[in-house]
Amino acid sequence: AMIAAGQVVDENAGFFARLWASAQSLVTVRPVGPVEGEGVPETVARMEQAVKDGNFAGAVAEYETLPDAVKLAGAELADRIKGRLAAEQLIDKALADALKAA
């Protein structure tokens, strides 16, 4: 959904441009893993890889670089990632405090 939100067709596009955009929406090929590039598909791929690696701070950082329309499409996912990040930070703090007290 995030990648689709980043693929905007110009309102002034001609018939063939709109037809091509419609045909492209039928088959989606997107990058995966830690790819380079500044586009939406590349950023989403890095975000996905960061989540798989347990790097929730990195995933949130990638999310924050996306355009607003794409962020809106991925808001629910981002909220879940931010929640997981906050939970892990609380656990880390609790463990550190417990080790200090011991």
Tab-separated table of C-alpha atoms in Angstrom, residues 1-2 5 63 66-77:
chain	number	residue	atom	x	y	z
A	1	ALA	CA	0.000	0.000	0.000
A	2	MET	CA	2.873	2.354	0.758
A	5	ALA	CA	0.609	5.496	-2.607
A	63	TYR	CA	9.586	5.767	7.488
A	66	LEU	CA	8.818	9.110	3.084
A	67	PRO	CA	6.396	11.591	1.465
A	68	ASP	CA	3.236	12.384	3.444
A	69	ALA	CA	0.889	10.382	1.192
A	70	VAL	CA	3.055	7.292	1.614
A	71	LYS	CA	3.310	7.838	5.372
A	72	LEU	CA	-0.467	7.998	5.551
A	73	ALA	CA	-0.758	4.657	3.745
A	74	GLY	CA	1.713	3.080	6.175
A	75	ALA	CA	0.623	4.852	9.361
A	76	GLU	CA	-0.832	1.733	10.999
A	77	LEU	CA	2.343	-0.253	10.345
